[in-house]
Short mmCIF file of C-alpha atoms in Angstrom, two decimals:
data_model
loop_
_atom_site.label_atom_id
_atom_site.label_comp_id
_atom_site.label_asym_id
_atom_site.label_seq_id
_atom_site.Cartn_x
_atom_site.Cartn_y
_atom_site.Cartn_z
CA MET A 51 -3.64 -150.74 53.23
CA SER A 52 -1.01 -151.67 55.77
CA ARG A 53 1.85 -154.05 54.78
CA PRO A 54 1.40 -157.64 56.12
CA SER A 55 3.82 -158.39 59.01
CA ALA A 56 6.85 -160.26 58.34
CA LEU A 57 5.80 -162.92 60.94
CA ALA A 58 2.23 -163.12 59.64
CA PRO A 59 2.72 -166.78 58.40
CA PHE A 60 3.31 -167.91 61.95
CA ARG A 61 -0.43 -167.25 62.56
CA HIS A 62 -1.08 -170.50 60.73
CA LYS A 63 -0.44 -173.63 62.75
CA ALA A 64 0.47 -175.95 59.76
CA PHE A 65 3.13 -173.36 58.67
CA ARG A 66 4.49 -173.09 62.20
CA THR A 67 4.86 -176.84 62.71
CA LEU A 68 6.44 -177.57 59.26
CA TRP A 69 8.76 -174.48 59.55
CA ALA A 70 10.02 -175.78 62.92
CA ALA A 71 10.50 -179.36 61.65
CA THR A 72 12.30 -177.97 58.62
CA LEU A 73 14.76 -176.10 60.90
CA VAL A 74 15.87 -179.52 62.33
CA SER A 75 16.10 -181.01 58.86
CA ASN A 76 18.18 -178.03 57.63
CA PHE A 77 20.52 -178.45 60.53
CA GLY A 78 21.15 -182.00 59.60
CA GLY A 79 21.72 -181.16 55.97
CA LEU A 80 24.28 -178.47 56.79
CA VAL A 81 26.10 -180.87 59.13
CA GLN A 82 26.18 -183.49 56.37
CA ALA A 83 27.40 -180.90 53.83
CA VAL A 84 30.49 -180.09 56.12
CA GLY A 85 31.19 -183.83 56.62
CA ALA A 86 31.01 -184.49 52.85
CA ALA A 87 33.18 -181.50 51.91
CA TRP A 88 35.81 -182.23 54.51
CA MET A 89 35.91 -185.92 53.78
CA MET A 90 36.60 -185.22 50.16
CA THR A 91 39.70 -182.94 51.19
CA GLN A 92 40.89 -186.12 53.04
CA LEU A 93 40.34 -188.54 50.11
CA THR A 94 41.91 -186.37 47.39
CA ASP A 95 43.87 -183.13 46.79
CA SER A 96 42.14 -182.36 43.47
CA ALA A 97 40.38 -179.02 43.61
CA THR A 98 38.04 -180.21 40.93
CA LEU A 99 36.75 -183.20 42.97
CA VAL A 100 36.45 -181.06 46.06
CA ALA A 101 34.27 -178.51 44.10
CA LEU A 102 32.31 -181.41 42.63
CA VAL A 103 30.95 -182.16 46.16
CA GLN A 104 28.92 -178.91 45.81
CA ALA A 105 27.97 -179.84 42.22
CA SER A 106 26.77 -183.34 43.17
CA ASN A 107 24.24 -181.64 45.51
CA THR A 108 23.05 -179.13 42.83
CA LEU A 109 23.23 -181.10 39.55
CA PRO A 110 20.17 -183.40 40.46
CA ILE A 111 18.10 -180.40 41.00
CA MET A 112 18.95 -179.23 37.53
CA LEU A 113 18.23 -182.49 35.98
CA PHE A 114 15.04 -183.60 37.87
CA ALA A 115 13.38 -180.49 39.33
CA LEU A 116 11.08 -180.15 36.28
CA LEU A 117 9.93 -183.79 36.52
CA SER A 118 9.24 -183.13 40.27
CA GLY A 119 7.37 -179.96 39.43
CA ALA A 120 5.13 -181.62 36.85
CA LEU A 121 4.39 -184.44 39.47
CA ALA A 122 3.69 -181.79 42.18
CA ASP A 123 1.10 -180.12 39.79
CA ILE A 124 -0.58 -183.46 38.89
CA PHE A 125 -0.53 -185.55 42.07
CA GLU A 126 -0.86 -185.08 45.78
CA ARG A 127 2.02 -182.94 46.97
CA LYS A 128 2.14 -184.38 50.45
CA ARG A 129 2.87 -187.89 49.09
CA LEU A 130 5.67 -186.67 46.86
CA LEU A 131 7.17 -184.85 49.95
CA LEU A 132 7.18 -188.00 51.98
CA ILE A 133 8.67 -190.12 49.27
CA ALA A 134 11.48 -187.52 48.78
CA LEU A 135 12.09 -187.35 52.53
CA GLY A 136 12.28 -191.26 52.60
CA VAL A 137 14.85 -191.18 49.84
CA MET A 138 17.06 -188.69 51.54
CA ALA A 139 16.89 -190.35 54.94
CA SER A 140 17.71 -193.83 53.60
CA VAL A 141 20.71 -192.57 51.57
CA SER A 142 22.01 -190.51 54.47
CA LEU A 143 21.83 -193.61 56.74
CA PHE A 144 23.58 -195.72 54.20
CA LEU A 145 26.23 -193.07 53.71
CA ALA A 146 26.91 -193.01 57.54
CA VAL A 147 27.36 -196.81 57.47
CA VAL A 148 29.78 -197.06 54.66
CA ALA A 149 31.76 -194.07 56.04
CA THR A 150 31.97 -195.83 59.28
CA TYR A 151 33.58 -198.87 57.83
CA GLY A 152 35.89 -196.87 55.57
CA TRP A 153 34.38 -198.00 52.19
CA LEU A 154 34.14 -194.45 50.79
CA ASP A 155 36.31 -193.29 47.88
CA PRO A 156 35.96 -189.91 46.09
CA TYR A 157 33.55 -191.28 43.46
CA SER A 158 31.23 -193.28 45.82
CA LEU A 159 31.07 -190.17 48.10
CA LEU A 160 30.00 -188.13 44.95
CA ALA A 161 27.45 -190.74 43.93
CA LEU A 162 25.80 -190.83 47.38
CA THR A 163 25.70 -187.19 47.72
CA PHE A 164 24.18 -187.07 44.25
CA LEU A 165 21.44 -189.32 45.49
CA ILE A 166 20.79 -187.05 48.35
CA GLY A 167 20.62 -184.17 45.91
CA LEU A 168 18.05 -186.30 43.85
CA GLY A 169 15.85 -186.51 46.98
CA GLN A 170 16.12 -182.73 47.38
CA ALA A 171 15.19 -182.26 43.74
CA LEU A 172 12.09 -184.25 44.24
CA TYR A 173 11.28 -182.39 47.51
CA ASN A 174 11.90 -178.69 46.56
CA PRO A 175 9.12 -177.96 43.93
CA PRO A 176 6.20 -179.61 45.84
CA TRP A 177 7.46 -177.89 49.01
CA GLN A 178 7.79 -174.45 47.64
CA ALA A 179 4.39 -174.89 45.75
CA SER A 180 2.76 -175.84 49.10
CA MET A 181 3.46 -172.38 50.52
CA GLY A 182 0.10 -171.39 48.78
CA ASP A 183 -1.60 -174.18 50.69
CA LEU A 184 -0.18 -173.24 54.07
CA VAL A 185 -0.74 -169.42 53.98
CA PRO A 186 -2.99 -166.98 52.04
CA ARG A 187 -1.52 -165.15 49.01
CA ALA A 188 -1.00 -162.01 50.98
CA ASP A 189 1.42 -163.76 53.33
CA LEU A 190 3.25 -165.61 50.59
CA PRO A 191 6.26 -163.30 50.25
CA ALA A 192 6.76 -163.38 54.10
CA ALA A 193 6.47 -167.24 54.04
CA VAL A 194 9.16 -167.42 51.38
CA THR A 195 11.41 -165.08 53.32
CA LEU A 196 10.84 -166.96 56.57
CA ASN A 197 11.90 -170.21 54.86
CA SER A 198 15.16 -168.39 53.88
CA VAL A 199 15.47 -167.19 57.41
CA GLY A 200 14.95 -170.62 58.72
CA PHE A 201 17.63 -172.09 56.54
CA ASN A 202 20.13 -169.48 57.26
CA LEU A 203 19.51 -169.57 60.93
CA MET A 204 20.72 -173.18 60.77
CA ARG A 205 23.47 -172.08 58.30
CA SER A 206 24.89 -169.79 61.07
CA VAL A 207 25.20 -172.68 63.49
CA GLY A 208 24.92 -175.91 61.48
CA PRO A 209 28.35 -175.75 59.73
CA ALA A 210 30.08 -174.82 63.06
CA ALA A 211 28.42 -177.69 64.76
CA GLY A 212 29.27 -179.93 61.76
CA GLY A 213 32.91 -178.94 62.04
CA LEU A 214 32.82 -179.81 65.75
CA ILE A 215 31.15 -183.11 65.14
CA VAL A 216 33.62 -184.10 62.31
CA ALA A 217 36.58 -182.95 64.46
CA ALA A 218 35.39 -185.00 67.42
CA TYR A 219 33.69 -188.04 65.90
CA GLY A 220 34.45 -188.18 62.21
CA ALA A 221 32.38 -187.54 58.96
CA ALA A 222 30.29 -190.74 59.58
CA ALA A 223 28.79 -189.12 62.67
CA ALA A 224 27.82 -185.97 60.64
CA PHE A 225 26.08 -188.26 58.13
CA ALA A 226 24.20 -190.06 60.84
CA VAL A 227 23.00 -186.73 62.27
CA ASN A 228 21.60 -185.84 58.90
CA ALA A 229 19.79 -189.22 58.59
CA PHE A 230 17.90 -188.72 61.95
CA SER A 231 17.24 -185.05 61.39
CA TYR A 232 14.57 -185.96 58.83
CA VAL A 233 12.35 -187.76 61.49
CA PRO A 234 10.61 -184.60 62.81
CA LEU A 235 9.83 -183.39 59.33
CA LEU A 236 8.37 -186.78 58.37
CA PHE A 237 6.09 -186.85 61.44
CA ALA A 238 5.01 -183.09 60.83
CA LEU A 239 4.12 -183.98 57.12
CA ILE A 240 2.18 -187.04 58.07
CA ARG A 241 0.11 -184.99 60.51
CA TRP A 242 -0.38 -182.18 58.02
CA LYS A 243 -3.84 -182.01 56.35
CA PRO A 244 -3.62 -179.98 53.14
CA PRO A 245 -6.71 -178.64 51.57
CA ALA A 246 -8.38 -181.04 49.07
CA ARG A 247 -7.74 -180.34 45.42
CA VAL A 248 -11.00 -180.50 43.49
CA ARG A 249 -10.54 -181.72 39.95
CA ILE A 250 -13.05 -181.28 37.26
CA ALA A 251 -10.73 -182.68 34.59
CA PRO A 252 -8.59 -185.82 35.01
CA PRO A 253 -4.88 -185.26 35.83
CA GLU A 254 -2.72 -184.24 32.90
CA PRO A 255 -0.41 -187.05 31.64
CA LEU A 256 3.23 -186.46 32.67
CA ALA A 257 4.80 -185.67 29.27
CA PRO A 258 2.20 -183.11 28.29
CA ALA A 259 2.34 -181.63 31.79
CA ILE A 260 6.13 -181.13 31.42
CA ALA A 261 5.59 -179.60 28.05
CA ALA A 262 2.84 -177.34 29.41
CA GLY A 263 5.24 -176.01 32.14
CA LEU A 264 8.03 -175.39 29.44
CA ARG A 265 5.54 -173.67 27.24
CA TYR A 266 4.01 -171.37 30.01
CA VAL A 267 7.46 -170.23 31.14
CA ALA A 268 8.82 -169.84 27.61
CA LEU A 269 5.80 -167.65 26.73
CA SER A 270 6.20 -165.39 29.83
CA PRO A 271 8.95 -162.90 29.22
CA ASN A 272 9.00 -161.78 32.85
CA LEU A 273 9.68 -165.40 34.11
CA MET A 274 12.34 -165.81 31.54
CA ARG A 275 14.20 -162.79 32.81
CA VAL A 276 14.06 -164.23 36.43
CA LEU A 277 15.38 -167.54 35.23
CA ALA A 278 18.20 -166.01 33.27
CA ARG A 279 19.36 -163.80 36.01
CA GLY A 280 19.01 -166.72 38.50
CA ALA A 281 21.18 -168.91 36.42
CA LEU A 282 23.89 -166.29 36.19
CA PHE A 283 23.80 -165.60 39.87
CA GLY A 284 23.90 -169.26 40.73
CA PHE A 285 26.78 -169.88 38.31
CA SER A 286 28.99 -167.08 39.50
CA ALA A 287 28.17 -166.92 43.20
CA VAL A 288 28.65 -170.50 43.90
CA ALA A 289 32.35 -170.05 43.51
CA ILE A 290 32.66 -169.25 47.25
CA LEU A 291 30.71 -172.18 48.49
CA ALA A 292 32.53 -174.65 46.06
CA LEU A 293 36.00 -173.37 46.94
CA LEU A 294 35.56 -172.69 50.68
CA PRO A 295 36.95 -176.13 51.66
CA LEU A 296 40.07 -175.30 49.90
CA ILE A 297 40.30 -171.82 51.45
CA ALA A 298 40.02 -173.42 54.92
CA THR A 299 42.80 -175.91 54.19
CA GLU A 300 45.23 -173.02 53.22
CA HIS A 301 45.30 -171.88 56.89
CA PRO A 302 47.94 -173.53 59.11
CA GLU A 303 45.30 -174.12 61.74
CA GLY A 304 42.83 -175.17 58.96
CA GLY A 305 40.51 -177.97 59.68
CA SER A 306 36.79 -179.11 59.64
CA LEU A 307 36.15 -176.57 62.45
CA THR A 308 37.64 -173.69 60.44
CA LEU A 309 35.46 -174.73 57.43
CA GLY A 310 32.44 -174.84 59.74
CA LEU A 311 33.17 -171.44 61.28
CA LEU A 312 33.66 -169.82 57.77
CA LEU A 313 30.28 -171.37 56.66
CA GLY A 314 28.75 -170.02 59.88
CA CYS A 315 29.90 -166.49 58.97
CA TYR A 316 28.24 -166.98 55.63
CA GLY A 317 25.05 -168.14 57.31
CA LEU A 318 25.19 -165.12 59.73
CA GLY A 319 25.43 -162.77 56.82
CA ALA A 320 22.35 -164.56 55.33
CA ILE A 321 20.40 -164.05 58.52
CA LEU A 322 21.22 -160.29 58.41
CA GLY A 323 20.14 -160.18 54.74
CA ALA A 324 16.91 -161.94 55.57
CA ALA A 325 16.26 -159.58 58.54
CA SER A 326 16.65 -156.52 56.31
CA ASN A 327 14.89 -158.08 53.34
CA SER A 328 11.53 -156.45 53.74
CA ARG A 329 12.97 -152.93 54.51
CA ILE A 330 15.35 -153.14 51.40
CA ARG A 331 12.41 -154.13 49.15
CA GLU A 332 10.32 -151.17 50.47
CA ARG A 333 13.12 -148.73 49.50
CA MET A 334 14.22 -150.35 46.24
CA ASN A 335 12.54 -151.72 43.22
CA ASN A 336 13.31 -155.43 42.31
CA GLU A 337 16.05 -154.69 39.82
CA ASN A 338 18.07 -152.57 42.33
CA VAL A 339 17.75 -155.26 44.97
CA VAL A 340 19.17 -157.74 42.40
CA ARG A 341 22.01 -155.35 41.44
CA VAL A 342 22.93 -154.89 45.14
CA ALA A 343 23.00 -158.70 45.63
CA PHE A 344 25.31 -159.15 42.52
CA MET A 345 27.71 -156.40 43.68
CA GLY A 346 27.70 -157.34 47.28
CA PHE A 347 28.74 -161.03 46.30
CA ALA A 348 31.42 -159.56 43.91
CA ILE A 349 32.88 -157.59 46.79
CA SER A 350 32.97 -160.68 48.91
CA CYS A 351 34.80 -162.64 46.19
CA LEU A 352 37.43 -159.90 45.71
CA LEU A 353 38.06 -159.44 49.49
CA ILE A 354 38.54 -163.19 49.98
CA SER A 355 40.81 -163.33 47.07
CA THR A 356 42.98 -160.62 48.29
CA THR A 357 43.56 -161.65 51.99
CA ASP A 358 44.84 -164.70 53.75
CA ASN A 359 43.67 -163.58 57.12
CA VAL A 360 40.99 -166.00 58.30
CA TYR A 361 39.17 -163.32 60.26
CA LEU A 362 39.01 -160.92 57.35
CA GLN A 363 37.71 -163.71 55.26
CA GLY A 364 35.04 -164.49 57.71
CA LEU A 365 33.98 -160.84 57.68
CA ALA A 366 33.98 -160.86 53.79
CA LEU A 367 31.61 -163.80 53.96
CA LEU A 368 28.94 -161.65 55.65
CA PRO A 369 27.91 -159.53 52.62
CA ALA A 370 28.06 -162.81 50.47
CA GLY A 371 25.45 -164.52 52.68
CA ALA A 372 23.24 -161.41 52.81
CA SER A 373 23.35 -161.10 48.96
CA TRP A 374 22.58 -164.80 48.53
CA VAL A 375 19.31 -164.32 50.44
CA LEU A 376 18.39 -161.14 48.82
CA ALA A 377 18.77 -162.38 45.35
CA LEU A 378 17.25 -165.96 45.68
CA SER A 379 14.35 -165.07 47.89
CA LEU A 380 13.41 -162.37 45.52
CA PHE A 381 13.63 -164.52 42.47
CA ASN A 382 11.55 -167.19 44.24
CA VAL A 383 8.73 -164.73 45.32
CA THR A 384 8.67 -163.24 41.83
CA VAL A 385 8.12 -166.64 40.18
CA GLN A 386 5.41 -167.52 42.84
CA LEU A 387 3.47 -164.25 42.44
CA SER A 388 3.80 -164.22 38.66
CA THR A 389 2.39 -167.67 38.07
CA PRO A 390 -1.15 -169.23 38.45
CA ARG A 391 -1.49 -172.18 40.89
CA TRP A 392 -2.14 -174.81 38.13
CA VAL A 393 1.48 -174.46 36.91
CA VAL A 394 3.35 -172.88 40.03
CA ALA A 395 5.30 -175.95 40.87
CA ARG A 396 6.56 -176.38 37.32
CA ALA A 397 7.47 -172.72 37.14
CA LEU A 398 9.35 -172.94 40.47
CA ALA A 399 11.07 -176.14 39.22
CA LEU A 400 12.26 -174.39 36.10
CA TYR A 401 13.67 -171.57 38.18
CA GLN A 402 15.44 -174.06 40.35
CA THR A 403 16.60 -175.85 37.26
CA ALA A 404 18.28 -172.67 35.87
CA THR A 405 19.56 -171.57 39.25
CA PHE A 406 20.99 -174.90 40.53
CA GLY A 407 22.06 -175.86 36.97
CA GLY A 408 24.20 -172.66 37.05
CA MET A 409 25.52 -173.66 40.38
CA ALA A 410 26.53 -177.22 39.25
CA ALA A 411 28.24 -175.81 36.21
CA GLY A 412 29.90 -173.13 38.13
CA SER A 413 31.21 -175.57 40.73
CA PHE A 414 32.83 -177.57 38.01
CA LEU A 415 34.27 -174.54 36.27
CA TRP A 416 35.63 -172.82 39.35
CA GLY A 417 37.13 -176.08 40.62
CA MET A 418 38.94 -176.51 37.32
CA LEU A 419 40.16 -172.91 37.18
CA ALA A 420 41.30 -173.21 40.86
CA ASP A 421 43.49 -176.29 39.80
CA ALA A 422 44.86 -174.42 36.79
CA GLN A 423 45.35 -170.83 38.24
CA GLY A 424 44.72 -171.02 41.92
CA VAL A 425 41.80 -170.32 44.25
CA ASP A 426 42.40 -166.54 44.31
CA ALA A 427 42.26 -166.23 40.47
CA ALA A 428 38.99 -168.26 40.41
CA LEU A 429 37.36 -166.01 42.87
CA ALA A 430 38.57 -162.90 41.03
CA TRP A 431 37.04 -164.22 37.70
CA ALA A 432 33.78 -165.02 39.60
CA ALA A 433 33.69 -161.38 40.86
CA GLY A 434 34.15 -160.00 37.28
CA LEU A 435 31.13 -162.17 36.18
CA LEU A 436 29.07 -160.94 39.12
CA ILE A 437 29.75 -157.31 38.24
CA PHE A 438 28.67 -158.17 34.65
CA GLY A 439 25.39 -159.67 36.07
CA ALA A 440 24.71 -156.32 37.88
CA VAL A 441 25.44 -154.31 34.66
CA ILE A 442 23.20 -156.20 32.29
CA GLY A 443 20.28 -155.38 34.51
CA HIS A 444 20.20 -152.01 32.64
CA TRP A 445 18.93 -153.92 29.57
CA PHE A 446 17.20 -156.94 31.19
CA SER A 447 15.71 -155.57 34.39
CA GLN A 448 13.80 -157.70 36.82
CA PRO A 449 10.02 -157.44 36.83
CA GLU A 450 8.12 -156.20 39.91
CA PHE A 451 6.07 -158.69 41.77
CA GLY A 452 2.98 -159.69 39.88
CA LYS A 453 0.04 -157.50 40.48
CA LEU A 454 -2.31 -159.52 38.38
CA ASP A 455 -5.08 -161.50 40.04
CA LEU A 456 -4.04 -165.07 39.17
CA ASP A 457 -6.72 -166.89 41.14
CA PRO A 458 -8.84 -169.16 38.99
CA ALA A 459 -11.70 -167.32 37.28
CA GLY A 460 -14.18 -170.05 37.92
CA GLN A 461 -16.46 -168.97 34.94
CA PHE A 462 -16.19 -172.14 32.86
CA ARG A 463 -19.05 -174.57 32.68
CA LYS A 464 -18.91 -177.66 30.54
CA PRO A 465 -21.20 -177.42 27.63
CA GLN A 466 -23.97 -179.89 26.87
CA LEU A 467 -22.77 -181.89 23.73
CA ALA A 468 -24.80 -183.51 21.12
CA LEU A 469 -21.99 -186.02 20.43
CA ASP A 470 -20.72 -188.79 22.73
CA LEU A 471 -17.26 -187.58 23.31
CA ARG A 472 -14.57 -189.25 25.48
CA GLY A 473 -11.89 -187.31 27.28
CA ARG A 474 -9.38 -188.48 24.72
CA SER A 475 -11.48 -187.51 21.70
CA GLY A 476 -9.99 -184.92 19.39
CA PRO A 477 -8.53 -182.93 17.87
CA ILE A 478 -10.81 -180.12 19.04
CA VAL A 479 -11.07 -176.96 17.03
CA VAL A 480 -12.70 -173.86 18.62
CA MET A 481 -13.79 -170.74 16.60
CA VAL A 482 -15.19 -167.64 18.23
CA ASP A 483 -17.09 -165.12 16.04
CA TYR A 484 -17.03 -161.25 16.88
CA LEU A 485 -18.88 -158.43 15.21
CA ILE A 486 -16.60 -155.34 15.59
CA ASP A 487 -17.22 -151.77 14.42
CA PRO A 488 -14.29 -150.30 12.38
CA GLU A 489 -13.58 -147.57 14.92
CA ASP A 490 -13.18 -150.24 17.60
CA THR A 491 -10.66 -152.36 15.45
CA PRO A 492 -7.47 -151.01 16.96
CA GLU A 493 -8.59 -151.73 20.56
CA PHE A 494 -9.98 -155.14 19.43
CA LEU A 495 -6.49 -156.07 17.95
CA ARG A 496 -4.75 -154.86 20.94
CA LEU A 497 -6.92 -157.08 23.24
CA MET A 498 -6.64 -159.86 20.82
CA ALA A 499 -2.80 -159.88 21.07
CA ARG A 500 -3.24 -160.39 24.79
CA ARG A 501 -5.70 -163.02 24.20
CA ARG A 502 -3.40 -164.92 21.88
CA ALA A 503 -0.66 -164.84 24.53
CA ILE A 504 -3.18 -166.21 27.10
CA ARG A 505 -4.47 -168.99 24.82
CA ARG A 506 -0.95 -170.18 23.90
CA ARG A 507 0.35 -170.21 27.47
CA ASN A 508 -2.73 -172.18 28.57
CA GLY A 509 -2.27 -174.89 25.79
CA ALA A 510 -3.90 -173.73 22.58
CA ARG A 511 -2.12 -174.62 19.30
CA ASN A 512 -2.43 -173.21 15.80
CA TRP A 513 -3.96 -169.98 16.95
CA ALA A 514 -5.27 -167.71 14.17
CA LEU A 515 -7.38 -164.50 13.82
CA LEU A 516 -9.53 -164.47 10.63
CA ARG A 517 -11.39 -161.54 8.95
CA ASP A 518 -14.37 -161.98 6.69
CA LEU A 519 -13.61 -160.75 3.21
CA GLU A 520 -17.25 -159.96 2.40
CA ASN A 521 -18.22 -158.57 5.76
CA PRO A 522 -15.03 -156.94 7.35
CA ARG A 523 -16.92 -156.37 10.64
CA VAL A 524 -16.90 -160.10 11.15
CA TRP A 525 -13.80 -161.46 12.91
CA SER A 526 -13.14 -165.13 14.04
CA GLU A 527 -10.67 -166.41 16.50
CA SER A 528 -9.43 -170.00 15.86
CA TYR A 529 -7.34 -172.50 17.80
CA HIS A 530 -6.78 -176.21 18.17
CA LEU A 531 -6.52 -178.49 21.21
CA ALA A 532 -5.34 -182.11 21.16
CA THR A 533 -8.34 -183.68 23.11
CA TRP A 534 -11.56 -182.78 24.85
CA ASP A 535 -9.81 -183.10 28.21
CA ASP A 536 -7.21 -180.65 27.00
CA TYR A 537 -10.01 -178.23 26.04
CA VAL A 538 -11.49 -178.54 29.64
CA ARG A 539 -8.11 -177.94 31.23
CA HIS A 540 -7.41 -174.97 28.80
CA ASN A 541 -10.59 -173.23 30.15
CA LEU A 542 -10.07 -174.24 33.84
CA ARG A 543 -6.61 -172.49 33.67
CA ARG A 544 -8.11 -169.14 33.03
CA THR A 545 -7.49 -166.64 35.77
CA LYS A 546 -9.39 -163.69 36.85
CA SER A 547 -6.83 -161.37 35.19
CA ASP A 548 -7.47 -163.51 31.92
CA HIS A 549 -11.20 -163.11 32.46
CA GLU A 550 -10.80 -159.30 32.40
CA VAL A 551 -9.61 -159.52 28.79
CA ILE A 552 -12.64 -161.53 27.82
CA VAL A 553 -14.98 -159.03 29.46
CA ALA A 554 -13.34 -156.15 27.56
CA MET A 555 -13.58 -158.01 24.31
CA ARG A 556 -17.29 -158.75 24.80
CA ALA A 557 -17.89 -155.13 25.37
CA LEU A 558 -16.67 -154.37 21.84
CA HIS A 559 -18.80 -157.16 20.30
CA ARG A 560 -21.75 -155.64 18.46
CA GLY A 561 -23.73 -158.77 17.70
CA LYS A 562 -26.65 -160.00 19.66
CA GLY A 563 -25.68 -161.66 22.90
CA ASP A 564 -22.17 -162.98 23.59
CA PRO A 565 -19.72 -163.79 20.82
CA ARG A 566 -20.64 -167.14 19.17
CA VAL A 567 -18.50 -170.09 20.05
CA HIS A 568 -18.18 -173.11 17.70
CA ARG A 569 -16.75 -176.17 19.28
CA MET A 570 -15.86 -178.80 16.70
CA ILE A 571 -14.03 -182.19 16.45
CA GLU A 572 -11.81 -182.83 13.46
CA ARG A 573 -12.25 -185.82 11.12
CA HIS A 574 -9.24 -186.37 8.78
CA SER A 575 -10.65 -189.36 6.82
CA ILE A 576 -14.21 -190.19 5.66
CA ASN A 577 -15.44 -193.75 5.25
CA PRO A 578 -19.02 -193.69 3.76
CA GLY A 579 -19.98 -196.70 5.84
CA ASP A 580 -19.11 -194.99 9.12
CA PRO A 581 -21.61 -192.79 11.06
CA PRO A 582 -20.63 -189.17 10.84
CA LEU A 583 -18.29 -188.12 13.66
CA LEU A 584 -17.70 -184.54 12.62
CA GLY A 585 -19.98 -182.43 14.79
CA LYS A 586 -20.61 -178.78 15.47
CA ILE A 587 -22.17 -177.46 18.56
CA GLU A 588 -22.82 -173.72 18.83
CA VAL A 589 -23.45 -172.27 22.30
CA PRO A 590 -23.02 -168.73 23.51
CA GLY A 591 -20.06 -167.79 25.80
CA SER A 592 -16.37 -168.68 25.72
#
C-alpha cells in the first residue's frame, strides 16, 4: 500500500481553513514573544528574569494542560478552543495597552505572559485532539507534521518581523499585532462544524476524568517512555531559546532585530527539519530519529558556546530548529497513534505537561547558570545533557508508531437489569467464568495478563483471577467499578484491538456458549427492614 502524501490533510476543507488561520495566529504569537523577550532585557539585566520570560510561557502548560485535556475529552472541544482564544486575545490587548503607557515592570510582564501561556495551555490539548476530527487516521501523522511546518514557517519570518516592529514602533506594537492575529482563527473556529460526539453514558466528572487520564498513561509503558524523553529534551533543549536574548545583546550591533534574525534562523532550520521529516522517518526507526534530534541540538549548543560570530551562530541555529521539529513532532504523533480517542486529549496533555514542564524548569536553571557561570558555560552544560539524552535511548528506546487498531470496538450493549439502578449506583462487581482445559492454561494466562492491563487502563479496580479448588478447570475473573456509569464507560472504552483478546479467550472457553458474566452490586450493611438491594444478573457475553 502506498504511503499517504505529506499534503493529504489539505484535501479536507476544515483542516485547510484552520491551518491557514493558525498561521496568522502563530505569526502574532512569535512577534509577541520577541517583544516580551526584548522588553525584559530593557527592564532588567538579570539573566534569570530574561530566561523566565520563556518559562512564563511554558509553565502554565505544565500546570494546566491536564485539566484542559480532561475538559477536552468530556466537553465540546470547539467551545473550549473559543474560550482559550478569547483569553489570549484579551490578555494580549491589555498587555499592549499597559506597555503603551509605560506601566510594565519585570514582574507584571512575567504575570501577563503567564496568562497568555495559560490560554495556550487551555488551547493546545483540545486543538491537538481535534486532529482526529479534521482528518482520517491515515492522514494523522501528516496533519501533525503540517502543524509543525505551519508554526515553523512563521518562526522563520515572525521573529524577524517582530524585531523590525519592536525596533520601529516598540514592544507595545508587537503585543497589539498578537492581539489582532487571533481574529481570523476565531472566525474559522466559529464556522467549523465538528462531527457530533454521540454519548451513550453521561460525561465523566472532572476529577475522575483526570484520574483516568493519569491511570491510562501510567499503565502504558510506551507512553511513559515518550513522556520521559520529551521532558528531558524540553529541559535541555530550551537552553537556546531561553538564552538567545542574552546572546543577541552580547553583539555590538545587538538589538531586537538581531534577536529576530537569530530566531528566524532557528525557524528556517525547523522548516528544513519538517520538510525532511517523512523521508528521515522512512529511513530510520523512531529511536534513531530521537537520537539524531538530541545530538543535533547538542552540536548547536556547543557551536554557539564556542563562537562570538553572529553569522556562525545563525548557521548553528539551523540544526537546532531541525532537531526541535524532528523530536517533538515524533513524540506527538507517537502519543496520538498509541492512544484511543476517549483519552487522547488527556494523553496529549500529559505529554505537553512533561515536555513544557521540562522547558519551564530548564529555562529557570539555565538562566541561573548563565548568571553564575556565563551563557557559554550554560550552553555547554545543556549540550552534555543532550548527549546523555541520546545515549540513554540504548536502554529506554522510543516505541514505534502504534500499529494496534484503537477505534472503538462497538460491541457493548447495555444488559437488561432486574434491579432499578441509577447511573451513580454502586459499587459494581463483575465476575466472568471460564472453563479452560489444562493444556490451554499457559495460553489462557498469557491472554489474561493482557486482559488485566486492558481492564486496569480502562478503569477497573481490585482486579483478580480466581481458580476453583474443587474444579481446577473453572477460572473466574473479578473486578470492581465505582458506579454503574463507570461500568458502562469501562465497556465503551474497549477498542478493536482489545476485542481481539476477548475473541481469543472465548476460543479457549470449553463451556456451553460464551463465558458467563455476573454483574452485581455490593451492599455493605444489611437492615432487615430494607428491601434487598443486593442483586445478581447473569447474562452471556462480556
